Amino acid sequence: MKKVLLFLLLCASSASAEFYTWKDRAGTVFYTNSLHEIPARYRSRAMQLDVATGKKFPISAAGQPAGTAAPTATGAPPAPLTVATPVPLPTPPPAPTPAAGQPGSVQQLRASQPGAEQRPGFTIAPNNPAPTPAVSSTPRMPAPKPRTRPARVRNPEDE
């Protein structure tokens, strides 16, 4: 269990994300992970946080931290970006349906059991459930007896 927790902790710490911070006029410090959530008047003073080291970097006008490689203005063409295109997953071919005369077909099953059509309660049809047996293995419980009041004994002296 400790190894799993250690593995998850290492994976979580290696995840990269961009966090930004800025301070408003009242001195309140705000944090966000989206550059477009920073108000325009504070965007020039916003800083990007490096979570691994805890350092703050100013954000350039292009939206990248000043410490990272920005596109050069020397006229050199930027490196082409590789865009990953989704590859469709292969779909398996549909299962072949048994034709007449092939093993497992309804026609072949009917031919292998002569007289099955004449037996009552027995049909050969695809996707038909098996017939239910008339006899059940569960014990039968007696029906409850109706409740009757005891016979009232009349005493001739009571009348």
mmCIF file of N, CA and C in Angstrom, residues 8 16 22 33 45 52 74 85 88 90 95 100 119 122 127 137 147 151 155:
data_model
loop_
_atom_site.group_PDB
_atom_site.id
_atom_site.type_symbol
_atom_site.label_atom_id
_atom_site.label_comp_id
_atom_site.label_asym_id
_atom_site.label_seq_id
_atom_site.Cartn_x
_atom_site.Cartn_y
_atom_site.Cartn_z
ATOM 1 N N LEU A 8 1.837 7.181 -6.589
ATOM 2 C CA LEU A 8 0.868 8.219 -6.920
ATOM 3 C C LEU A 8 1.388 9.601 -6.555
ATOM 4 N N SER A 16 2.692 18.647 -14.861
ATOM 5 C CA SER A 16 3.002 20.053 -15.089
ATOM 6 C C SER A 16 1.708 20.831 -15.273
ATOM 7 N N TRP A 22 -1.403 37.137 -8.847
ATOM 8 C CA TRP A 22 -1.364 38.582 -8.936
ATOM 9 C C TRP A 22 -1.941 39.154 -7.668
ATOM 10 N N ASN A 33 -5.176 29.083 -12.532
ATOM 11 C CA ASN A 33 -4.433 28.236 -13.461
ATOM 12 C C ASN A 33 -4.748 28.601 -14.902
ATOM 13 N N ARG A 45 1.263 42.890 -14.236
ATOM 14 C CA ARG A 45 1.979 42.610 -12.985
ATOM 15 C C ARG A 45 1.848 41.161 -12.535
ATOM 16 N N ALA A 52 7.400 23.391 -8.918
ATOM 17 C CA ALA A 52 8.485 22.523 -8.465
ATOM 18 C C ALA A 52 9.521 23.290 -7.653
ATOM 19 N N THR A 74 14.179 37.576 -35.221
ATOM 20 C CA THR A 74 15.282 37.724 -36.169
ATOM 21 C C THR A 74 14.870 37.316 -37.568
ATOM 22 N N THR A 85 -2.950 13.803 -34.949
ATOM 23 C CA THR A 85 -4.271 13.544 -35.521
ATOM 24 C C THR A 85 -4.815 12.263 -34.911
ATOM 25 N N PRO A 88 -8.455 6.488 -36.063
ATOM 26 C CA PRO A 88 -9.674 5.744 -35.731
ATOM 27 C C PRO A 88 -9.327 4.339 -35.259
ATOM 28 N N PRO A 90 -9.659 0.417 -34.883
ATOM 29 C CA PRO A 90 -10.146 -0.605 -35.812
ATOM 30 C C PRO A 90 -11.411 -1.254 -35.263
ATOM 31 N N ALA A 95 -20.109 -10.343 -37.055
ATOM 32 C CA ALA A 95 -20.147 -11.800 -36.954
ATOM 33 C C ALA A 95 -21.011 -12.354 -38.077
ATOM 34 N N ALA A 100 -28.683 -21.036 -44.272
ATOM 35 C CA ALA A 100 -29.347 -22.338 -44.297
ATOM 36 C C ALA A 100 -28.352 -23.403 -44.729
ATOM 37 N N ARG A 119 -44.539 -32.238 -31.757
ATOM 38 C CA ARG A 119 -44.569 -32.328 -30.296
ATOM 39 C C ARG A 119 -45.126 -31.038 -29.716
ATOM 40 N N PHE A 122 -43.029 -27.613 -27.981
ATOM 41 C CA PHE A 122 -41.624 -27.638 -28.348
ATOM 42 C C PHE A 122 -41.479 -26.963 -29.698
ATOM 43 N N ASN A 127 -33.746 -17.328 -30.585
ATOM 44 C CA ASN A 127 -34.001 -16.406 -29.478
ATOM 45 C C ASN A 127 -35.279 -16.719 -28.710
ATOM 46 N N SER A 137 -39.481 -27.680 -8.385
ATOM 47 C CA SER A 137 -38.767 -28.390 -7.327
ATOM 48 C C SER A 137 -38.964 -27.734 -5.964
ATOM 49 N N ARG A 147 -59.974 -17.647 8.860
ATOM 50 C CA ARG A 147 -60.174 -17.510 10.302
ATOM 51 C C ARG A 147 -61.670 -17.534 10.607
ATOM 52 N N ALA A 151 -67.772 -20.815 17.898
ATOM 53 C CA ALA A 151 -69.236 -20.838 17.979
ATOM 54 C C ALA A 151 -69.671 -20.236 19.306
ATOM 55 N N ASN A 155 -76.875 -19.194 26.206
ATOM 56 C CA ASN A 155 -77.466 -19.646 27.455
ATOM 57 C C ASN A 155 -78.908 -19.137 27.492
#
